Tab-separated table of C-alpha atoms and ligand atoms in Angstrom:
chain	number	residue	atom	x	y	z
A	1065	UNK	CA	16.333	-11.989	4.625
A	1066	UNK	CA	12.706	-12.036	5.176
A	1067	UNK	CA	12.444	-9.288	2.515
A	1068	UNK	CA	14.215	-10.610	-0.386
A	1069	UNK	CA	14.128	-14.055	-2.264
A	1070	UNK	CA	16.990	-16.778	-2.149
A	1071	UNK	CA	20.183	-15.323	-4.058
A	1072	UNK	CA	18.870	-11.553	-4.438
A	1073	UNK	CA	21.773	-9.544	-4.483
A	1074	UNK	CA	20.585	-7.259	-1.365
A	1075	UNK	CA	20.307	-10.433	0.557
A	1076	UNK	CA	23.596	-11.802	-0.564
A	1077	UNK	CA	25.359	-8.628	0.495
A	1078	UNK	CA	23.631	-8.480	4.010
A	1079	UNK	CA	25.073	-12.120	4.505
A	1080	UNK	CA	28.239	-11.335	3.301
A	1081	UNK	CA	28.703	-8.305	5.603
A	1082	UNK	CA	27.506	-9.941	8.444
A	1083	UNK	CA	29.717	-13.015	7.731
A	1084	UNK	CA	32.758	-10.804	7.365
A	1085	UNK	CA	31.858	-9.526	10.721
A	1086	UNK	CA	32.146	-12.914	12.146
A	1087	UNK	CA	35.207	-13.846	10.622
A	1088	UNK	CA	36.843	-10.545	12.099
A	1089	UNK	CA	35.721	-11.576	15.315
A	1090	UNK	CA	36.956	-14.849	15.018
A	1091	UNK	CA	40.471	-13.576	14.301
A	1092	UNK	CA	40.447	-12.729	17.949
A	1093	UNK	CA	38.177	-14.988	19.039
A	1094	UNK	CA	37.977	-18.277	17.166
A	1095	UNK	CA	35.148	-19.885	19.140
A	1096	UNK	CA	32.852	-16.978	19.946
A	1097	UNK	CA	29.643	-17.614	21.978
A	1098	UNK	CA	26.683	-15.629	22.284
A	1099	UNK	CA	23.624	-16.014	24.968
A	1100	UNK	CA	20.373	-13.916	24.562
A	1101	UNK	CA	18.440	-13.879	27.677
A	1102	UNK	CA	15.429	-11.839	27.587
A	1103	UNK	CA	16.549	-8.207	26.647
A	1104	UNK	CA	20.418	-9.257	27.599
A	1105	UNK	CA	22.905	-10.246	25.276
A	1106	UNK	CA	25.787	-12.001	26.849
A	1107	UNK	CA	28.935	-12.470	24.661
A	1108	UNK	CA	31.122	-15.291	26.651
A	1109	UNK	CA	30.891	-14.420	30.050
A	1110	UNK	CA	30.423	-10.670	29.176
A	1111	UNK	CA	27.084	-8.519	29.406
A	1112	UNK	CA	27.059	-6.227	26.388
A	1113	UNK	CA	25.748	-3.173	27.754
A	1114	UNK	CA	25.351	-1.486	24.187
A	1115	UNK	CA	22.922	-4.044	23.042
A	1116	UNK	CA	20.387	-3.712	26.218
A	1117	UNK	CA	17.040	-3.234	24.626
A	1118	UNK	CA	18.187	-4.583	21.513
A	1119	UNK	CA	15.089	-6.116	20.439
A	1120	UNK	CA	16.773	-9.172	18.293
A	1121	UNK	CA	18.357	-10.425	21.392
A	1122	UNK	CA	14.409	-11.361	22.728
A	1123	UNK	CA	13.152	-12.404	19.481
A	1124	UNK	CA	16.207	-14.707	18.970
A	1125	UNK	CA	15.189	-16.081	22.223
A	1126	UNK	CA	11.785	-16.670	21.459
A	1127	UNK	CA	12.798	-18.533	18.329
A	1128	UNK	CA	14.486	-20.967	20.587
A	1129	UNK	CA	17.988	-19.216	19.827
A	1130	UNK	CA	19.115	-18.434	23.283
A	1131	UNK	CA	22.693	-20.078	23.114
A	1132	UNK	CA	25.058	-19.583	19.947
A	1133	UNK	CA	28.309	-20.964	19.470
A	1134	UNK	CA	30.653	-20.787	16.360
A	1135	UNK	CA	33.446	-23.248	15.591
A	1136	UNK	CA	36.782	-21.781	13.935
A	1137	UNK	CA	35.994	-23.709	10.880
A	1138	UNK	CA	32.275	-22.257	10.179
A	1139	UNK	CA	32.179	-21.477	6.339
A	1140	UNK	CA	29.865	-18.953	4.567
A	1141	UNK	CA	27.765	-21.557	3.294
A	1142	UNK	CA	27.036	-23.082	6.883
A	1143	UNK	CA	26.584	-19.272	8.195
A	1144	UNK	CA	23.741	-18.846	5.325
A	1145	UNK	CA	22.244	-22.206	6.083
A	1146	UNK	CA	22.227	-21.155	9.849
A	1147	UNK	CA	20.666	-17.789	9.121
A	1148	UNK	CA	17.750	-19.413	6.846
A	1149	UNK	CA	17.072	-21.820	9.878
A	1150	UNK	CA	16.585	-19.071	12.474
A	1151	UNK	CA	14.813	-16.828	9.815
A	1152	UNK	CA	12.412	-20.222	9.473
A	1153	UNK	CA	11.890	-20.216	13.208
A	1154	UNK	CA	11.088	-16.822	13.495
A	1155	UNK	CA	8.499	-16.991	10.790
A	1156	UNK	CA	7.493	-20.204	12.162
A	1157	UNK	CA	3.692	-19.080	12.042
A	1158	UNK	CA	3.915	-18.336	8.522
A	1159	UNK	CA	6.165	-21.081	7.315
A	1160	UNK	CA	4.799	-24.742	7.105
A	1161	UNK	CA	6.740	-27.082	9.053
A	1162	UNK	CA	7.585	-29.232	5.795
A	1163	UNK	CA	9.622	-26.272	4.836
A	1164	UNK	CA	11.612	-26.243	7.927
A	1165	UNK	CA	14.887	-28.016	7.273
A	1166	UNK	CA	15.950	-30.106	10.266
A	1167	UNK	CA	19.960	-30.652	9.489
A	1168	UNK	CA	22.062	-28.109	10.986
A	1169	UNK	CA	25.429	-27.098	10.070
A	1170	UNK	CA	28.208	-28.854	12.115
A	1171	UNK	CA	30.182	-25.811	12.764
A	1172	UNK	CA	27.341	-23.528	14.299
A	1173	UNK	CA	25.710	-24.738	17.446
A	1174	UNK	CA	22.602	-22.906	18.568
A	1175	UNK	CA	19.295	-23.854	20.664
A	1176	UNK	CA	17.401	-23.204	24.076
A	1177	UNK	CA	19.470	-22.944	27.130
A	1178	UNK	CA	19.359	-25.893	29.180
A	1179	UNK	CA	18.221	-28.182	26.330
A	1180	UNK	CA	21.813	-29.805	25.723
A	1181	UNK	CA	22.568	-30.071	29.377
A	1182	UNK	CA	23.316	-26.244	30.079
A	1183	UNK	CA	23.845	-25.482	33.915
A	1184	UNK	CA	20.799	-25.479	35.737
A	1185	UNK	CA	21.528	-21.864	36.865
A	1186	UNK	CA	21.199	-20.510	33.508
A	1187	UNK	CA	17.899	-22.246	32.964
A	1188	UNK	CA	16.541	-20.438	35.850
A	1189	UNK	CA	17.370	-17.359	34.603
A	1190	UNK	CA	15.556	-17.949	31.392
A	1191	UNK	CA	12.575	-19.296	33.253
A	1192	UNK	CA	12.373	-16.380	35.684
A	1193	UNK	CA	12.580	-13.899	32.727
A	1194	UNK	CA	10.183	-15.191	29.819
A	1195	UNK	CA	11.144	-12.985	27.122
A	1196	UNK	CA	8.488	-11.013	25.570
A	1197	UNK	CA	9.537	-10.042	22.158
A	1198	UNK	CA	8.827	-6.326	21.567
A	1199	UNK	CA	8.353	-5.670	17.784
A	1200	UNK	CA	9.255	-2.148	16.946
A	1201	UNK	CA	8.084	-2.292	13.187
A	1202	UNK	CA	7.570	0.592	11.067
A	1203	UNK	CA	6.855	-1.421	7.432
A	1204	UNK	CA	9.296	1.047	6.036
A	1205	UNK	CA	11.356	-1.565	4.195
A	1206	UNK	CA	8.095	-3.350	3.168
A	1207	UNK	CA	6.240	-0.349	2.017
A	1208	UNK	CA	9.617	0.674	-0.176
A	1209	UNK	CA	9.510	-3.051	-1.485
A	1210	UNK	CA	5.789	-2.205	-2.753
A	1211	UNK	CA	6.714	1.281	-4.005
A	1212	UNK	CA	9.558	-0.461	-6.071
A	1213	UNK	CA	7.311	-3.519	-7.099
A	1214	UNK	CA	4.588	-0.976	-8.516
A	1215	UNK	CA	7.120	1.166	-10.442
A	1216	UNK	CA	8.475	-2.234	-11.926
A	1217	UNK	CA	5.101	-3.243	-13.028
A	1218	UNK	CA	4.204	0.218	-14.475
A	1219	UNK	CA	7.360	0.759	-16.230
A	1220	UNK	CA	8.284	-3.138	-17.633
A	1221	UNK	CA	4.781	-4.569	-17.176
A	1222	UNK	CA	6.123	-7.681	-15.304
A	1223	UNK	CA	5.346	-8.394	-11.497
A	1224	UNK	CA	8.611	-9.539	-9.281
A	1225	UNK	CA	6.753	-12.078	-7.606
A	1226	UNK	CA	9.498	-12.829	-5.143
A	1227	UNK	CA	9.415	-9.652	-3.486
A	1228	UNK	CA	5.651	-9.535	-3.184
A	1229	UNK	CA	6.016	-13.194	-1.577
A	1230	UNK	CA	8.568	-11.839	0.832
A	1231	UNK	CA	6.975	-8.754	1.585
A	1232	UNK	CA	3.843	-10.979	2.684
A	1233	UNK	CA	6.336	-13.286	4.758
A	1234	UNK	CA	7.523	-10.192	6.537
A	1235	UNK	CA	3.984	-8.891	7.167
A	1236	UNK	CA	3.164	-12.264	8.658
A	1237	UNK	CA	6.198	-11.924	10.766
A	1238	UNK	CA	4.955	-8.459	12.094
A	1239	UNK	CA	1.711	-10.290	12.777
A	1240	UNK	CA	3.126	-12.854	14.988
A	1241	UNK	CA	6.385	-11.241	16.478
A	1242	UNK	CA	4.187	-11.144	19.845
A	1243	UNK	CA	2.596	-13.983	21.622
A	1244	UNK	CA	-0.935	-12.375	20.524
A	1245	UNK	CA	-1.439	-11.580	17.259
A	1246	UNK	CA	-1.258	-8.014	16.008
A	1247	UNK	CA	-2.565	-6.278	13.148
A	1248	UNK	CA	0.015	-3.888	11.878
A	1249	UNK	CA	-1.609	-1.188	9.754
A	1250	UNK	CA	0.049	1.613	8.075
A	1251	UNK	CA	-1.426	5.104	8.316
A	1252	UNK	CA	-1.588	7.184	5.175
A	1253	UNK	CA	0.730	10.199	5.061
A	1254	UNK	CA	0.881	11.435	1.504
A	1255	UNK	CA	-1.795	10.579	-1.018
A	1256	UNK	CA	0.679	9.651	-3.381
A	1257	UNK	CA	1.452	6.760	-0.946
A	1258	UNK	CA	-2.065	5.620	-1.188
A	1259	UNK	CA	-1.792	2.289	-3.334
A	1260	UNK	CA	1.331	1.296	-1.333
A	1261	UNK	CA	-0.295	1.486	2.165
A	1262	UNK	CA	-3.733	0.213	1.155
A	1263	UNK	CA	-1.956	-2.837	-0.630
A	1264	UNK	CA	-0.134	-3.560	2.631
A	1265	UNK	CA	-3.334	-2.939	4.857
A	1266	UNK	CA	-5.573	-5.138	2.813
A	1267	UNK	CA	-3.045	-8.003	2.795
A	1268	UNK	CA	-2.351	-7.822	6.677
A	1269	UNK	CA	-6.277	-7.578	7.035
A	1270	UNK	CA	-6.801	-10.517	4.709
A	1271	UNK	CA	-4.351	-12.680	6.604
A	1272	UNK	CA	-5.866	-12.109	9.881
A	1273	UNK	CA	-9.276	-12.951	8.927
A	1274	UNK	CA	-7.946	-16.095	6.635
A	1275	UNK	CA	-6.273	-17.031	10.051
A	1276	UNK	CA	-9.545	-16.603	11.927
A	1277	UNK	CA	-11.553	-18.540	9.654
A	1278	UNK	CA	-9.122	-21.344	10.124
A	1279	UNK	CA	-7.112	-21.684	7.092
A	1280	UNK	CA	-3.584	-23.327	6.780
A	1281	UNK	CA	-0.549	-21.105	6.920
A	1282	UNK	CA	0.345	-21.792	3.245
A	1283	UNK	CA	-3.358	-20.703	2.163
A	1284	UNK	CA	-3.066	-17.611	4.633
A	1285	UNK	CA	-0.070	-16.419	2.669
A	1286	UNK	CA	-1.636	-17.199	-0.599
A	1287	UNK	CA	-4.477	-14.940	0.627
A	1288	UNK	CA	-2.198	-12.466	1.681
A	1289	UNK	CA	-0.332	-12.294	-1.761
A	1290	UNK	CA	-3.772	-11.883	-3.420
A	1291	UNK	CA	-4.425	-9.282	-0.971
A	1292	UNK	CA	-0.981	-7.390	-1.687
A	1293	UNK	CA	-1.780	-7.347	-5.262
A	1294	UNK	CA	-5.528	-6.881	-5.864
A	1295	UNK	CA	-5.231	-3.193	-7.126
A	1296	UNK	CA	-2.133	-3.927	-8.982
A	1297	UNK	CA	-4.102	-2.627	-12.131
A	1298	UNK	CA	-4.149	0.966	-10.685
A	1299	UNK	CA	-0.615	1.394	-12.124
A	1300	UNK	CA	-2.394	1.962	-15.318
A	1301	UNK	CA	-4.868	4.525	-13.974
A	1302	UNK	CA	-3.571	8.044	-14.150
A	1303	UNK	CA	-2.587	9.569	-10.752
A	1304	UNK	CA	-5.236	12.596	-11.548
A	1305	UNK	CA	-7.951	10.061	-11.706
A	1306	UNK	CA	-6.655	8.159	-8.680
A	1307	UNK	CA	-6.610	11.166	-6.439
A	1308	UNK	CA	-9.209	13.442	-8.156
A	1309	UNK	CA	-10.602	15.508	-5.129
A	1310	UNK	CA	-14.337	15.567	-6.605
A	1311	UNK	CA	-16.718	13.131	-8.396
A	1312	UNK	CA	-15.438	11.340	-11.328
A	1313	UNK	CA	-16.831	11.841	-14.980
A	1314	UNK	CA	-18.195	8.985	-16.649
A	1315	UNK	CA	-15.097	8.654	-18.913
A	1316	UNK	CA	-12.863	8.791	-15.754
A	1317	UNK	CA	-14.819	6.172	-13.928
A	1318	UNK	CA	-14.836	3.952	-16.884
A	1319	UNK	CA	-10.911	4.234	-16.901
A	1320	UNK	CA	-10.817	3.671	-12.903
A	1321	UNK	CA	-12.994	0.414	-13.530
A	1322	UNK	CA	-10.686	-1.097	-15.731
A	1323	UNK	CA	-8.241	-1.696	-12.878
A	1324	UNK	CA	-9.588	-5.178	-11.841
A	1325	UNK	CA	-9.387	-6.637	-15.665
A	1326	UNK	CA	-6.074	-4.684	-16.123
A	1327	UNK	CA	-4.582	-6.262	-12.891
A	1328	UNK	CA	-5.520	-9.700	-13.498
A	1329	UNK	CA	-4.003	-9.465	-16.964
A	1330	UNK	CA	-0.589	-8.215	-15.537
A	1331	UNK	CA	-0.902	-10.815	-12.845
A	1332	UNK	CA	-1.549	-13.893	-14.866
A	1333	UNK	CA	0.966	-12.963	-17.522
A	1334	UNK	CA	3.730	-12.216	-14.938
A	1335	UNK	CA	4.297	-15.334	-13.158
A	1336	UNK	CA	3.626	-19.169	-12.235
A	1337	UNK	CA	0.723	-20.173	-10.287
A	1338	UNK	CA	-0.951	-16.647	-9.530
A	1339	UNK	CA	-4.555	-17.446	-10.575
A	1340	UNK	CA	-5.919	-16.917	-7.304
A	1341	UNK	CA	-4.582	-13.620	-7.032
A	1342	UNK	CA	-5.377	-12.923	-10.703
A	1343	UNK	CA	-8.996	-14.029	-9.750
A	1344	UNK	CA	-9.053	-11.786	-6.942
A	1345	UNK	CA	-7.641	-8.754	-9.021
A	1346	UNK	CA	-10.595	-9.373	-10.938
A	1347	UNK	CA	-13.519	-10.169	-8.691
A	1348	UNK	CA	-12.704	-7.999	-6.006
A	1349	UNK	CA	-15.033	-5.255	-6.824
A	1350	UNK	CA	-18.141	-7.864	-7.322
A	1351	UNK	CA	-20.688	-7.654	-4.824
A	1352	UNK	CA	-22.485	-10.771	-3.840
A	1353	UNK	CA	-25.611	-9.655	-5.250
A	1354	UNK	CA	-24.001	-9.366	-8.561
A	1355	UNK	CA	-23.543	-5.323	-8.302
A	1356	UNK	CA	-20.273	-3.301	-8.514
A	1357	UNK	CA	-17.883	-4.075	-11.524
A	1358	UNK	CA	-16.890	-5.739	-13.555
A	1359	UNK	CA	-20.173	-6.513	-14.939
A	1360	UNK	CA	-20.708	-10.250	-15.478
A	1361	UNK	CA	-23.332	-11.339	-18.057
A	1362	UNK	CA	-23.874	-14.470	-15.717
A	1363	UNK	CA	-23.643	-13.780	-12.083
A	1364	UNK	CA	-21.599	-16.796	-10.487
A	1365	UNK	CA	-20.022	-17.013	-6.975
A	1366	UNK	CA	-16.860	-15.189	-6.595
A	1367	UNK	CA	-13.626	-17.027	-4.867
A	1368	UNK	CA	-13.771	-16.794	-1.400
A	1369	UNK	CA	-10.405	-15.107	-1.496
A	1370	UNK	CA	-12.185	-12.279	-3.322
A	1371	UNK	CA	-14.923	-12.034	-0.801
A	1372	UNK	CA	-12.204	-11.893	1.886
A	1373	UNK	CA	-10.225	-8.969	0.133
A	1374	UNK	CA	-13.502	-7.329	-1.053
A	1375	UNK	CA	-14.430	-6.803	2.788
A	1376	UNK	CA	-11.100	-5.824	4.010
A	1377	UNK	CA	-10.351	-3.835	0.662
A	1378	UNK	CA	-13.754	-1.503	1.915
A	1379	UNK	CA	-12.626	-1.460	5.482
A	1380	UNK	CA	-8.927	0.068	4.659
A	1381	UNK	CA	-10.523	2.455	2.121
A	1382	UNK	CA	-13.317	3.914	4.098
A	1383	UNK	CA	-10.669	4.280	7.165
A	1384	UNK	CA	-8.304	6.288	5.205
A	1385	UNK	CA	-8.422	9.851	4.327
A	1386	UNK	CA	-9.009	10.691	0.650
A	1387	UNK	CA	-8.821	13.787	-1.292
A	1388	UNK	CA	-12.440	13.549	-1.812
A	1389	UNK	CA	-13.600	12.420	1.498
A	1390	UNK	CA	-12.488	12.394	5.322
A	1391	UNK	CA	-11.494	8.961	6.986
A	1392	UNK	CA	-14.212	7.398	8.755
A	1393	UNK	CA	-14.243	6.337	12.251
A	1394	UNK	CA	-13.831	2.428	12.709
A	1395	UNK	CA	-17.438	2.302	14.372
A	1396	UNK	CA	-18.783	3.799	11.587
A	1397	UNK	CA	-17.220	1.499	8.725
A	1398	UNK	CA	-17.938	-1.475	10.741
A	1399	UNK	CA	-21.542	-0.489	10.961
A	1400	UNK	CA	-21.399	0.152	7.332
A	1401	UNK	CA	-20.243	-3.529	6.719
A	1402	UNK	CA	-22.827	-4.833	8.649
A	1403	UNK	CA	-25.257	-3.070	7.270
A	1404	UNK	CA	-24.462	-4.227	3.706
A	1405	UNK	CA	-24.029	-7.667	5.043
A	1406	UNK	CA	-26.165	-9.991	2.437
A	1407	UNK	CA	-26.374	-7.527	-0.034
A	1408	UNK	CA	-22.510	-6.408	-0.996
A	1409	UNK	CA	-20.814	-8.620	1.289
A	1410	UNK	CA	-21.046	-12.293	2.031
A	1411	UNK	CA	-22.998	-12.075	5.287
A	1412	UNK	CA	-20.927	-14.787	7.168
A	1413	UNK	CA	-17.714	-13.186	6.127
A	1414	UNK	CA	-18.868	-9.669	7.259
A	1415	UNK	CA	-19.869	-11.012	10.480
A	1416	UNK	CA	-16.636	-12.651	10.924
A	1417	UNK	CA	-14.895	-9.512	9.960
A	1418	UNK	CA	-16.512	-7.265	12.076
A	1419	UNK	CA	-16.288	-9.599	15.157
A	1420	UNK	CA	-12.506	-9.966	14.465
A	1421	UNK	CA	-12.027	-6.232	14.322
A	1422	UNK	CA	-14.004	-5.465	17.441
A	1423	UNK	CA	-12.145	-8.289	19.433
A	1424	UNK	CA	-8.597	-7.029	17.964
A	1425	UNK	CA	-9.193	-3.389	18.969
A	1426	UNK	CA	-6.210	-2.517	20.783
A	1427	UNK	CA	-3.951	-4.903	19.010
A	1428	UNK	CA	-4.487	-2.866	15.511
A	1429	UNK	CA	-1.349	-0.973	15.395
A	1430	UNK	CA	-1.162	1.940	13.586
A	1431	UNK	CA	2.015	3.323	12.171
A	1432	UNK	CA	2.866	6.226	9.757
A	1433	UNK	CA	5.303	5.111	7.109
A	1434	UNK	CA	8.341	7.274	7.726
A	1435	UNK	CA	9.433	9.168	11.063
A	1436	UNK	CA	7.939	12.556	11.270
A	1437	UNK	CA	11.453	13.865	11.974
A	1438	UNK	CA	12.862	12.464	8.526
B	618	FE2	FE1	-9.788	-1.872	-6.352
B	619	FE2	FE1	-8.590	-1.734	-3.024
């Protein structure tokens, strides 16, 4: 549900399937009750051993859903409404409170244990065992969604915005799944996947930096979408040029340097209110001293989002192994960014970025897109 927009067939199918499972259960137990206590899932009075270490028990508990009861009359619509509310609670850091609906479906009760006069004993259990969500993410689905999105842009020239936004929501969820923020970054496995992994990483880094600068949740997500789409114009650059092991010829470089303008054009003609993402796609290679590309006749300041994305873009590019150069160590990249603060990068933003990456070291989680055993 975090991945697909409302009414998307994949989302509808998932809800149908889940609701069917509930109806099957209700055929035997019309009023099923569940409790999620830390890593423990309790059905009625029964602790479900098979669901030990089921990460969702802890995540539901963290989201304030420690107790869940269904009435026999529950409908598919109410069930969907319930799932949406749980999703909103899980993504609460990413979703403005205004978007959270307060009415609850009448035939589904859920909430924290103890709040509605539950026994003291259960309350103690919860307090003694503060659930810590472990988020075992692979970003596999997000990577697939981005790959699909690039395919759609390449083949049809239109950008599926709803999916882009869903990916950003999902990344934000992965960043905030634990009590402290995480920076989940993907490790490149195959050169072909570069544009996918790079887009996801730039989106995550941009959101982390925007959040650190004190931007509100909505702006952070808007910046995240801009980060995700910054290199969209590369769908028009032939793969031989993108992955060329040596230096580009003048002609090849010219093709490569069209990606900011191409990306901006695709974005602006695709969908509603994407001016910011289009501006970022256009400006993300422009340096603050006016260098870089595309060349402007009159130098003017870039949008702050472009300035953020520029730093994150260079960081991720240099940290990644490419056909024409090895990956750099984090310290070397941060040194490079500091050195070029004031010429290539905005000095303030560069400093904040270096500070953030230094502080967050240890919370940067690198993950490969696929299991090695696959
Ligand atoms: Fe780029
Ligand atoms: Fe880039």
